[in-house]
Coordinates of C-alpha atoms in Angstrom, one line a residue:
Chain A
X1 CA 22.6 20.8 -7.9
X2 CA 25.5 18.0 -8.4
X3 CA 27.7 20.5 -6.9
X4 CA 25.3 21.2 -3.9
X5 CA 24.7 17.1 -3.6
X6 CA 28.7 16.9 -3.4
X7 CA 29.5 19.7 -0.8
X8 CA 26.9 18.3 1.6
X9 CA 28.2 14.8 1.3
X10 CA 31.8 16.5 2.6
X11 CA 29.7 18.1 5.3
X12 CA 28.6 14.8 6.7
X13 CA 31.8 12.3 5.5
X14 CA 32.6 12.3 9.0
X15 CA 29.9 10.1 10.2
X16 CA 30.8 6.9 11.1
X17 CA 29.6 5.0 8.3
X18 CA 27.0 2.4 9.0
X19 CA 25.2 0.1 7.0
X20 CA 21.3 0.5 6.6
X21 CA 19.3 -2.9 7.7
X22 CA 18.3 -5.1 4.9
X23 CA 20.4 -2.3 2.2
X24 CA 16.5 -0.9 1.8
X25 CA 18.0 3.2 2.4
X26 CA 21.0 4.7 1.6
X27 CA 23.2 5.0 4.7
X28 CA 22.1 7.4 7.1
X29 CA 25.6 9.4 6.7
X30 CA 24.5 10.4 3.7
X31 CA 22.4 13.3 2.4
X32 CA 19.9 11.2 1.1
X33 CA 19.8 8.5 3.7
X34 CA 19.5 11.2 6.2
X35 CA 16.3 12.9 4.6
X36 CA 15.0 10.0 3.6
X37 CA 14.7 9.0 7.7
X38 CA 13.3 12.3 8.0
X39 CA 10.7 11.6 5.8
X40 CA 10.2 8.3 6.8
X41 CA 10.2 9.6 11.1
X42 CA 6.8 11.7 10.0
X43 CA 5.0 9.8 7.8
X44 CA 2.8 6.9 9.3
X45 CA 2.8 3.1 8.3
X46 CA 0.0 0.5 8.3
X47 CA -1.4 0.1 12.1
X48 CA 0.4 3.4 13.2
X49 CA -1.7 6.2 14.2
X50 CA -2.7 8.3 11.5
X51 CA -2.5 5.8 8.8
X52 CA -5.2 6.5 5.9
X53 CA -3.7 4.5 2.9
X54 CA -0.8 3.9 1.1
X55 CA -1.6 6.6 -1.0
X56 CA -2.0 9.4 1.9
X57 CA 1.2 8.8 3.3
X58 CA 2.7 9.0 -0.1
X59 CA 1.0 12.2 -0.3
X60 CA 2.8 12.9 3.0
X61 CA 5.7 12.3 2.1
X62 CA 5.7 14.3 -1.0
X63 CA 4.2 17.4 1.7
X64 CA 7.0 17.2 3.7
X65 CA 9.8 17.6 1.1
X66 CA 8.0 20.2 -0.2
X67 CA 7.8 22.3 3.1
X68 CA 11.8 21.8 3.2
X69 CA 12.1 22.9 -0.4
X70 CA 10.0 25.8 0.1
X71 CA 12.2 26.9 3.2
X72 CA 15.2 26.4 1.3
X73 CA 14.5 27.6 -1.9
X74 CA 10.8 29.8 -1.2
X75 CA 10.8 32.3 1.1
X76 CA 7.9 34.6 0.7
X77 CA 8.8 38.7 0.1
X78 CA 8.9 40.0 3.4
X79 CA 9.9 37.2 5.7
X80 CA 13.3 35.9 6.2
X81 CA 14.7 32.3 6.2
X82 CA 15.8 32.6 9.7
X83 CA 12.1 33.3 10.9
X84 CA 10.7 30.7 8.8
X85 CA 13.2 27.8 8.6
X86 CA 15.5 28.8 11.6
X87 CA 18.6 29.2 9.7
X88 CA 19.8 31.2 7.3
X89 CA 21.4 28.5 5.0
X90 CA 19.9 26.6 1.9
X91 CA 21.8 23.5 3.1
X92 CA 19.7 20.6 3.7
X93 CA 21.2 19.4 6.1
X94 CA 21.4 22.8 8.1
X95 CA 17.7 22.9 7.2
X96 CA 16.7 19.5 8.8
X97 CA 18.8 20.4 11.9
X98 CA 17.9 24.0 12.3
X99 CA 17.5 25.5 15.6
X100 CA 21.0 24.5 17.6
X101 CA 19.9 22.7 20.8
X102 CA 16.6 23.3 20.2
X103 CA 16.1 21.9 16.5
X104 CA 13.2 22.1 14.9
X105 CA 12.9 19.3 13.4
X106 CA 12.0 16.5 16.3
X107 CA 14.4 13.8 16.7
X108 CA 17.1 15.8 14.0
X109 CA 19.9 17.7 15.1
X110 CA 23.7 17.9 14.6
X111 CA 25.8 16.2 17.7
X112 CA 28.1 17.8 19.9
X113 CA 30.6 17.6 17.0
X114 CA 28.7 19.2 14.6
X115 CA 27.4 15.9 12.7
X116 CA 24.2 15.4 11.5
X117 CA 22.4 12.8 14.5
X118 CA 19.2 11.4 14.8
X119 CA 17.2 10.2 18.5
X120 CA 17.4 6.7 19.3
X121 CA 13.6 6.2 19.2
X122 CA 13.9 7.4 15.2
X123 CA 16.6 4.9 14.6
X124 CA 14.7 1.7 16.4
X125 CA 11.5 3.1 14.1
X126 CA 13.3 3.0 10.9
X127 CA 15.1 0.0 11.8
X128 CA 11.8 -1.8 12.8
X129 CA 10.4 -1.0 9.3
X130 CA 12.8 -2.2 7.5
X131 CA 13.0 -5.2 9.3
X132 CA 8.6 -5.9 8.5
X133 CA 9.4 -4.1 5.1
X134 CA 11.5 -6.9 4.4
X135 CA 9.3 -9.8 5.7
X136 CA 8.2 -12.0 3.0
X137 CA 6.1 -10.4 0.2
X138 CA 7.1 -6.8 -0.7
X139 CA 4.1 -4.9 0.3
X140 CA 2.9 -1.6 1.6
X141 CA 6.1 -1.0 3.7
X142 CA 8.6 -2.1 1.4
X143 CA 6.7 0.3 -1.1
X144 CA 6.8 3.3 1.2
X145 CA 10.1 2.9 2.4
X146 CA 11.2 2.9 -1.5
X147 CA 9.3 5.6 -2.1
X148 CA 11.0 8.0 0.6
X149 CA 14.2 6.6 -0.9
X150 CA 13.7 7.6 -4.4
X151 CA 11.2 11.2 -3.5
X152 CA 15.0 12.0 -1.7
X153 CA 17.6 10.7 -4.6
X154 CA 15.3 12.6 -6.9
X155 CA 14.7 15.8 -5.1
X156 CA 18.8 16.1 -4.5
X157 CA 19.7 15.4 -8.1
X158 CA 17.0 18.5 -8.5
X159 CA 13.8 16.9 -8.9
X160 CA 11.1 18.2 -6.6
X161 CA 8.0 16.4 -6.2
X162 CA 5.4 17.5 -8.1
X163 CA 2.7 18.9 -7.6
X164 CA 2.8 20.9 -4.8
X165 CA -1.0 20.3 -3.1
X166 CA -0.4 23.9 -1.6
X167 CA 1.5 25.6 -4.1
X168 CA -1.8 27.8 -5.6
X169 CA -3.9 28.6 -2.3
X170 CA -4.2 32.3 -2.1
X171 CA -6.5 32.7 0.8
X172 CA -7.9 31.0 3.5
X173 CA -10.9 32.8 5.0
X174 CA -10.0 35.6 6.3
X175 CA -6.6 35.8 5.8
X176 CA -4.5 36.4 2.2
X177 CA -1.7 33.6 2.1
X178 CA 1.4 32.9 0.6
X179 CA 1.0 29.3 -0.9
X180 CA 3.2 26.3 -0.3
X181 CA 3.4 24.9 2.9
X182 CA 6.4 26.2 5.2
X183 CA 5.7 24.1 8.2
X184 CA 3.9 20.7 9.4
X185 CA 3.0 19.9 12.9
X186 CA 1.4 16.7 14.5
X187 CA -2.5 17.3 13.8
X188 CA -3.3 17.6 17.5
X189 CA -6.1 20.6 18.9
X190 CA -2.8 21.4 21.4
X191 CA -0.1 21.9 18.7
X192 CA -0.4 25.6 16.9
X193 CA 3.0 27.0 15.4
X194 CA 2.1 30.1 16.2
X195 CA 3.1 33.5 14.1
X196 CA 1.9 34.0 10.4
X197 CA 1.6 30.6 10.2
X198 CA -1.8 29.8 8.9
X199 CA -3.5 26.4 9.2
X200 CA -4.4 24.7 5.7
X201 CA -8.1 22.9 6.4
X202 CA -8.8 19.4 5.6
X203 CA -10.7 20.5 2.6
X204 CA -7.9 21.9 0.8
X205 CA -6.2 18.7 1.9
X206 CA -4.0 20.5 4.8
X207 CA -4.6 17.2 7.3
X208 CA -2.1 14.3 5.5
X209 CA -0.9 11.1 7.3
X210 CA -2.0 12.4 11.0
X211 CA -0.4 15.3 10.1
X212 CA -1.7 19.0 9.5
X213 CA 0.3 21.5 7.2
X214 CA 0.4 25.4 7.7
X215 CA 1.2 27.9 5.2
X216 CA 2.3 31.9 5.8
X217 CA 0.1 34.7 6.0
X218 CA 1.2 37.2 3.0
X219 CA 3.3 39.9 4.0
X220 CA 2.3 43.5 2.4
X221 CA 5.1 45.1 4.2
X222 CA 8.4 43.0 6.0
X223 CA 8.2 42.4 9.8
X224 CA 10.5 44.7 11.9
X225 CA 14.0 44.3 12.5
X226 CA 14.8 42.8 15.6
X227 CA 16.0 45.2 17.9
X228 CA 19.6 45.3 19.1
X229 CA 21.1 43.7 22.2
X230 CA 20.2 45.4 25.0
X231 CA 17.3 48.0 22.9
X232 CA 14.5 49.2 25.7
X233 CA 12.0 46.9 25.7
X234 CA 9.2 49.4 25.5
X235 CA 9.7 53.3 24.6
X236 CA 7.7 55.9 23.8
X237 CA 6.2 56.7 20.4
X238 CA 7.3 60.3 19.1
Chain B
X1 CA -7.7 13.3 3.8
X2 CA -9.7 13.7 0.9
X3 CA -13.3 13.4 1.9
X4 CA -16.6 14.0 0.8
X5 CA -20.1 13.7 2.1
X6 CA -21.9 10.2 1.7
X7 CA -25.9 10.5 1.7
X8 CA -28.3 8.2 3.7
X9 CA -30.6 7.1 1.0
X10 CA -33.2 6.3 4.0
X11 CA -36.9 5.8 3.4
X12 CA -38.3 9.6 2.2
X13 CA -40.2 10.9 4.7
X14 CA -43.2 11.8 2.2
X15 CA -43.2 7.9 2.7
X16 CA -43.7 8.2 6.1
X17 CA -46.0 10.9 6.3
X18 CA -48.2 8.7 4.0
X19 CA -47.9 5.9 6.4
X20 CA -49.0 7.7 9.4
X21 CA -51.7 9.3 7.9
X22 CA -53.1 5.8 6.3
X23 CA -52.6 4.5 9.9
X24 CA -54.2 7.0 11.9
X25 CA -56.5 7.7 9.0
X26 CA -57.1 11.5 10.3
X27 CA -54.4 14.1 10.2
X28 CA -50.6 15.1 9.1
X29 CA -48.4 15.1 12.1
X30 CA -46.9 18.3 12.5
X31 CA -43.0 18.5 11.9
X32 CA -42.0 18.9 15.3
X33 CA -44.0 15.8 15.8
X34 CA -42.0 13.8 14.1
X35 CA -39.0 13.1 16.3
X36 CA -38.0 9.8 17.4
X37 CA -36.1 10.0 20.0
X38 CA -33.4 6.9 19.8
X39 CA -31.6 7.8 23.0
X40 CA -32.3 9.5 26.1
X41 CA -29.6 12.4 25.0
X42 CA -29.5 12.7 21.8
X43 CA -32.8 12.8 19.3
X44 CA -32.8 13.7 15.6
X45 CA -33.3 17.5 15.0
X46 CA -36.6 18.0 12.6
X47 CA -37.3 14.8 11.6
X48 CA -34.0 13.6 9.4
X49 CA -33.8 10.2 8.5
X50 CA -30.3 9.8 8.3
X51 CA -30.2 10.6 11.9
X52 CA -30.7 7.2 13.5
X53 CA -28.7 5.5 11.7
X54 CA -25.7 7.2 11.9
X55 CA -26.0 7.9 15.8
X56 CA -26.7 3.7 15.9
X57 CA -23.4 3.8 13.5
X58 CA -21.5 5.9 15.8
X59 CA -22.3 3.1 18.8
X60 CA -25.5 4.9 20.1
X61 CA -25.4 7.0 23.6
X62 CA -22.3 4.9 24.9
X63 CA -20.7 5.8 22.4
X64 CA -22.0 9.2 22.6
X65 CA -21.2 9.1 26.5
X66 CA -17.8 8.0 25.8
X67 CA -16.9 10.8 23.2
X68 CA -18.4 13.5 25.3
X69 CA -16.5 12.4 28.6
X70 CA -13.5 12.3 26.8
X71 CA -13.8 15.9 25.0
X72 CA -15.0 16.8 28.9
X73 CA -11.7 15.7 30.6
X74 CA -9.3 16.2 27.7
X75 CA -10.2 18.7 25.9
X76 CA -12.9 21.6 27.5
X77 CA -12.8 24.6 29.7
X78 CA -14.7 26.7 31.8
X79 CA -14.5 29.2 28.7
X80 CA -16.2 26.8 26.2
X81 CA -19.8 27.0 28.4
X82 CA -19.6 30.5 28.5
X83 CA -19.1 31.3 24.4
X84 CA -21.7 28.6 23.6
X85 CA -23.2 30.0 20.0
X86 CA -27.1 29.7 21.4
X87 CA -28.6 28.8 18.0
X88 CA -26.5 25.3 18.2
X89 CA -26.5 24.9 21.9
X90 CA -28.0 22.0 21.6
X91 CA -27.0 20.4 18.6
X92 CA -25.1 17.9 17.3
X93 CA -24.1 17.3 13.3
X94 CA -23.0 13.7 12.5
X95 CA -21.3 12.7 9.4
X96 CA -20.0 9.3 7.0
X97 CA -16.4 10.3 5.7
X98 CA -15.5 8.6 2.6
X99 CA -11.6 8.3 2.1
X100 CA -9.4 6.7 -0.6
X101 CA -8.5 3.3 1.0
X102 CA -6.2 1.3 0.0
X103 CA -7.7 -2.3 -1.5
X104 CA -9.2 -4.5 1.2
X105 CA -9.2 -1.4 3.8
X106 CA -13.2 -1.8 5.0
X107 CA -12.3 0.7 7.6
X108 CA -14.8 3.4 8.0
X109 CA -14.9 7.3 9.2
X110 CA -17.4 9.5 11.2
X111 CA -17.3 12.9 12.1
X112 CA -19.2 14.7 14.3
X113 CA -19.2 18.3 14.9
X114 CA -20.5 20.2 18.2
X115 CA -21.2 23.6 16.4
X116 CA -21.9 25.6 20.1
X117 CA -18.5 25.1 21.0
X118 CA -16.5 24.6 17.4
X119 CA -15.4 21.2 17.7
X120 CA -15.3 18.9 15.5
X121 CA -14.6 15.5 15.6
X122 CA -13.3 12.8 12.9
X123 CA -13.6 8.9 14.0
X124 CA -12.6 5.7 12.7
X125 CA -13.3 2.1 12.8
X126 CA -10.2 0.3 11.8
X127 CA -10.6 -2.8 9.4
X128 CA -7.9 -3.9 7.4
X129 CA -4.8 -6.2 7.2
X130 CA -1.4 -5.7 7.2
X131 CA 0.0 -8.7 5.2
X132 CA 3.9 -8.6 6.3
X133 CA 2.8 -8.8 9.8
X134 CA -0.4 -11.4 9.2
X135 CA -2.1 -9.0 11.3
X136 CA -6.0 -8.1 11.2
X137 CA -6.5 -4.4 12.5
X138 CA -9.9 -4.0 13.5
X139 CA -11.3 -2.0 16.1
X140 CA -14.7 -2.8 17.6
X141 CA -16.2 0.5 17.5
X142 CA -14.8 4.2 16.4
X143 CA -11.8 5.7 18.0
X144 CA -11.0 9.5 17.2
X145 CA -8.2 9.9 15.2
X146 CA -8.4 14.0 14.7
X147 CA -10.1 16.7 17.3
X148 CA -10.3 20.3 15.3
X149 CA -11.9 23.7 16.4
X150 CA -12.3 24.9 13.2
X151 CA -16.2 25.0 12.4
X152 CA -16.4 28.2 10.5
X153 CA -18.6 28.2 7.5
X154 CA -15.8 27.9 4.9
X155 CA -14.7 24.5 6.6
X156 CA -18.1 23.5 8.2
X157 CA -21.8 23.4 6.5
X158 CA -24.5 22.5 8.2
X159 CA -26.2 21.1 5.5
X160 CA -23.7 18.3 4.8
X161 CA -24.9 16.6 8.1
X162 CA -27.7 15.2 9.7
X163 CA -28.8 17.3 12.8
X164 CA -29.3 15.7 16.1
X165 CA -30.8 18.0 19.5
X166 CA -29.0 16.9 22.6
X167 CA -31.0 17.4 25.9
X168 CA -28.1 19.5 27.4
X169 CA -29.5 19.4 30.7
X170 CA -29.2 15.4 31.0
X171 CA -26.0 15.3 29.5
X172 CA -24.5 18.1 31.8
X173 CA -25.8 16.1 34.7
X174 CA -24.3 12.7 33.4
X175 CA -21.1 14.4 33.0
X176 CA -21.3 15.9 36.4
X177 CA -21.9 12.6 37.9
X178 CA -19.1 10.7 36.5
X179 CA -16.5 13.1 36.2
X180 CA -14.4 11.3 38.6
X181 CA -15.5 7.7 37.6
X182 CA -11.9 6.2 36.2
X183 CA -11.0 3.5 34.2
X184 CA -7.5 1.7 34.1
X185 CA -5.6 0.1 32.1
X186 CA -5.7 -3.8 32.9
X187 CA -3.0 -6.0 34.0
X188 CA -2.3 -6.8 30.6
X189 CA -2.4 -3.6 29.3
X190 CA -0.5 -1.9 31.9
X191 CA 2.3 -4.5 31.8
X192 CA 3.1 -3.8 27.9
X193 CA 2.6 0.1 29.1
X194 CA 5.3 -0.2 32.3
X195 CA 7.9 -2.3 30.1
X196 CA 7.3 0.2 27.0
X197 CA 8.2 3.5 29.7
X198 CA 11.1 2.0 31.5
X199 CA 12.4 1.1 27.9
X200 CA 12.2 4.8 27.1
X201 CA 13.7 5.9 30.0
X202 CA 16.2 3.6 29.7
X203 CA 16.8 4.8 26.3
X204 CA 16.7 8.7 27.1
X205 CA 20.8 9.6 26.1
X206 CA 20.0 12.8 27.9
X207 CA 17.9 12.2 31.0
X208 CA 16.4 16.1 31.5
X209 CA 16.8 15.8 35.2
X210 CA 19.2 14.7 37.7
X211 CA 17.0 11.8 37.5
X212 CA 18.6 8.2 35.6
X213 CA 17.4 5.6 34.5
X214 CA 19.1 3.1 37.1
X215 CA 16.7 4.8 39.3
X216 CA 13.8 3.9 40.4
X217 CA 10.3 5.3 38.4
X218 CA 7.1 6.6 39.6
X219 CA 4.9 6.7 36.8
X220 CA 1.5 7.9 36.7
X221 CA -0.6 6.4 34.2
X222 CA -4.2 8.5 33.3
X223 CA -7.7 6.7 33.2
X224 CA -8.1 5.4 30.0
X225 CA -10.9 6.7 27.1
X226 CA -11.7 3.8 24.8
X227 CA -12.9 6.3 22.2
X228 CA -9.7 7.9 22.1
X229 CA -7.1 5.0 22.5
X230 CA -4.4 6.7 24.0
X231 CA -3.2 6.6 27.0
X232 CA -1.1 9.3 28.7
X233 CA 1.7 8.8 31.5
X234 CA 3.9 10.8 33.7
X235 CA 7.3 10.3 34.9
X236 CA 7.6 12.0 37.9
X237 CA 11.4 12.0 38.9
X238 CA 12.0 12.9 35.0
X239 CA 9.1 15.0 34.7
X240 CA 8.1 13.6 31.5
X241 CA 4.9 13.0 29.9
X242 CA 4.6 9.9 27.8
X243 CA 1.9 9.6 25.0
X244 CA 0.9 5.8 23.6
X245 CA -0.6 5.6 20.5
X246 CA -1.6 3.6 17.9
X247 CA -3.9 3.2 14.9
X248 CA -4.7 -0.7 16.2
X249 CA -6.5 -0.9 19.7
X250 CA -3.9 -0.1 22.6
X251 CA -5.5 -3.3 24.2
X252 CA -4.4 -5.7 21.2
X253 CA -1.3 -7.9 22.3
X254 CA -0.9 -8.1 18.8
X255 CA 0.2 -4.2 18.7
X256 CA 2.5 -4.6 22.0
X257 CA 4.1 -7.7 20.1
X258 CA 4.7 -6.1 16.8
X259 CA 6.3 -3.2 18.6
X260 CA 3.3 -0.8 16.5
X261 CA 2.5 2.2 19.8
X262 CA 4.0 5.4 18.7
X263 CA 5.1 7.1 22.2
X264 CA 5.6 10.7 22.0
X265 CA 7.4 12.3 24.8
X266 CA 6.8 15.8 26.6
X267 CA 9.6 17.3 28.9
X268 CA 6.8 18.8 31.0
X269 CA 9.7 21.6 32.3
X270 CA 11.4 22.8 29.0
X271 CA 8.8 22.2 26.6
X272 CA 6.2 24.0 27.8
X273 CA 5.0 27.5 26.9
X274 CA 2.2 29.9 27.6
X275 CA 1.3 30.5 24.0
X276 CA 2.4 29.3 20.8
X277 CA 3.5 32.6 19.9
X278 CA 6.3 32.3 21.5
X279 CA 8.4 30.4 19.6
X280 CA 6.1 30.5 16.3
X281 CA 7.0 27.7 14.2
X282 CA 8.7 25.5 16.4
X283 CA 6.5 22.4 17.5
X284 CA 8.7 20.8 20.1
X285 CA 6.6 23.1 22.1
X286 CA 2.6 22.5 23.7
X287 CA 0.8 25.1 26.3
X288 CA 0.8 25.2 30.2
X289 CA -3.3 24.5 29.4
X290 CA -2.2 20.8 27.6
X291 CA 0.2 19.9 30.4
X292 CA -2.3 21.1 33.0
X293 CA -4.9 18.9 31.4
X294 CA -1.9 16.0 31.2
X295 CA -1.1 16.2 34.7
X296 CA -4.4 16.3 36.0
X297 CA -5.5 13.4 34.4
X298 CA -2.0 11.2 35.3
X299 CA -1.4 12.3 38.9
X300 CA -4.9 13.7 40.6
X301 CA -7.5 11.0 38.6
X302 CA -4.8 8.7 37.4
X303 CA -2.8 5.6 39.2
X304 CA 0.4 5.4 40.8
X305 CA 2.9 2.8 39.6
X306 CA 6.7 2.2 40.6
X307 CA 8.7 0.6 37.6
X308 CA 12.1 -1.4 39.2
X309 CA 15.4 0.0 38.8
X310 CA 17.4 -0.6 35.6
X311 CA 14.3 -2.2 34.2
X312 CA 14.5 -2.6 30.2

């Protein structure tokens, strides 16, 4: 995993380097400093919509570095990584910014020279919670953002959070599922991913820090091939 | 959120039969009888005794009023009246959540669930500090934090709530009558809301139209739904949707000061879709029906603002 932990930091050395606010994260040109504002970007703070406790949103936090583990390192028999994660590389990095123009991962995505960016609005966000986090007191903020910090150092020195809420559900009425959460969406009525994705209820704890958490329908045989450039778009069966 | 159902230990209605009967000193009331109706929508459904004090919880029938408007402008179509489940037409199940708070969080969750048309709703009165800020969050009544359609029987009993009848009848009518009754945001609220979108829009490092910010900015703003505590906006020359949010009360300057609204934006042209199906997965993405509700409530019932040019 060292190794892993060492090639991405080449992939990203060209960032210009930049120091984090206050020292509270690891650089955001680094692997970890870059999930860790991942992390930090979905997960609410006191007085931010969605906010339960300190305790959900470390909950949340954990659920959303499992969902990139499980696309890295847990696709289900009979899907592929591309369909579920967008990419067909375990990097974390190409994980987080998956889907080219159109990544996947809001506010994530590699700039026009191929470097790992974030949107503006997610670096005034982190910035801004650094900046409370380190207002007198340590308290719930400076907590969380630690916690982010050390969930990511841990989980790249191979260290996964554990346990994995979502790891043993089997079924959700009336479908069969695969387990472990492969996607996470703001917990609006509008927002559906779609697919085999399969929504985890709030009683089996899918709904965590304003966010809900979708697992994959099991598979009993894989999906199609996509058809070839060009393929009819309808034909006749034989 | 890790919930589970808290029990009304009300006065046992054996207790109350017993009391009418000594008082009237002649016969039982009949079950149906006993229904006190604590609103002129909503009463309890077969006597339950938790009833009126959880509908008084959840701020009685303007609260009631304020929920169902909302869910009626933001959330309801033609096709929920017509696949109304006729055993729950006209009921409504209300609910105490219990969640792990942190210490010194007094803030306090409802839910309520329409089973005729699987909704269900979760609510919550905010009341709790946040100590770096020296900042008391506490809303005066409950503001939704998650709508859901997911009522089926695994999810959803029945039995876990207390059962209220709405008169349908009178609530369609008061629905009907004040569909196009609007309220905006106030001065002070829609100054924080202008100089939050034209920083935005500043901000934007890839404006989706021809459209920049040194331009000038019509920007609808939608009527605003206490209950919900959002409020919705449109930029029309950049034909984005803007979404404030918060956990404290959009109308505390506390909130605006602290810099604590989450705005979510929409590019109305690329990021819409049909159907979810399309690019499963992928949640950049809400339905035509969303941004139809969206622009609906920001340009036909909503109000018409310019922000200056260059603003920031």
């Amino acid at each position: 995993m060292k190794h892993i932990v060492a090639l991405m930091c080449l992939s990203i050395e060209a960032l210009p380097i930049q120091a984090a606010p206050e020292g509270m994260l690891l650089p955001a040109n680094t692997p970890s400093g870059y999930l860790t504002r991942l992390l930090i970007n979905e997960a609410p703070f006191p007085g931010e919509r969605g906010y339960v406790s300190e305790e959900d949103s470390k909950a949340t936090l954990r659920a959303l570095l499992l969902v990139i583990d499980a696309r890295r390192n847990r696709i289900p028999p009979g899907y592929t990584r591309e369909e579920v994660a967008a990419t067909s590389s375990t990097n974390i990095i190409d994980v987080i910014t998956a889907g080219g123009d159109s990544n996947q991962m809001d506010g994530f995505y590699r700039d026009t020279a191929g470097r790992p960016a974030m949107a503006p609005r997610v670096k005034a966000r982190v910035a801004r919670l650094q900046r409370i986090a380190s207002q007198g007191e340590p308290d719930r903020f400076a907590r969380l953002l630690a916690y982010a910090q050390t969930l990511s150092n841990d989980y790249l020195e191979g260290k996964p959070p554990s346990p994995d809420l979502f790891a043993s559900i089997t079924h959700i009425p009336p479908r069969t599922v695969t387990g472990h959460a492969y996607a996470w969406m703001t917990d609006q009525e509008y927002y559906h991913p779609g697919g085999d994705f399969i929504r985890i209820p709030n009683r089996l704890r899918g709904r965590l820090g304003g966010n809900r958490f979708y697992t994959l329908e099991k598979r009993k045989v894989p999906a199609a091939q996509p058809a070839a450039p060009g393929a009819p778009l309808v034909t006749v069966p034989q | 959120m890790k919930t589970h159902v808290h029990r009304f230990t009300a006065v046992r209605i054996s207790l109350l039969f017993a009391a009418l009967a000594s008082a009237n000193g002649c016969r039982l009331p009949h079950k149906g009888e006993l229904t006190f109706p604590f609103s002129s929508l909503v009463s309890p459904h077969d006597s339950q005794p938790d009833a009126a004090g959880l509908f008084k919880e959840l701020g009685g029938e303007e609260a009631f009023m304020q929920l169902t408007r909302y869910l009626y402008r933001w959330y309801l179509d033609e096709t929920d009246f017509k696949h109304f489940a006729p055993d729950f037409k006209h009921q409504l199940w209300l609910r105490t959540l219990q969640t792990v708070a942190d210490p010194q969080d007094n803030s306090r969750y409802l839910e309520a669930v329409f089973p005729a048309i699987g909704v269900v709703v979760t609510l919550k009165k905010t009341d709790y500090q946040i100590p770096e800020l020296k900042l008391l969050v506490r809303s005066d009544g409950y503001r939704i934090t998650q709508i859901a359609r997911d009522t089926s029987k695994q999810n959803i009993q029945k039995h876990d709530y207390a059962v209220m009848d709405i008169d349908t009848g009178a609530l369609y009518k008061r629905l009907f009558q004040t569909r196009l009754d609007c309220v905006y945001p106030d001065a002070a609220l829609l100054a924080h809301l202008k100089e939050s979108a034209a920083q935005q829009i500043a901000a934007l490092h890839d404006a989706p139209t021809q459209a920049k910010p040194q331009q000038p900015a019509t920007f609808f703003v939608a009527p605003v739904h206490k209950v919900s505590n959002e409020v919705w906006g449109f930029w029309e020359e950049g034909k984005l949707l803007f979404r404030f949010t918060s956990d404290i009360d959009l109308s505390n300057p506390a909130l605006w000061a602290h810099d604590s609204v989450n705005v979510q934006l929409y590019n109305a042209v690329e990021q819409t879709v049909v159907s979810h199906e399309e690019r499963p997965g992928d949640d950049r993405f809400i339905t035509r029906d969303q941004i139809g509700r969206a622009l609906y409530n920001c340009i036909v019932l909503g109000q018409k603002i310019s922000l200056p040019p260059g603003q920031k």
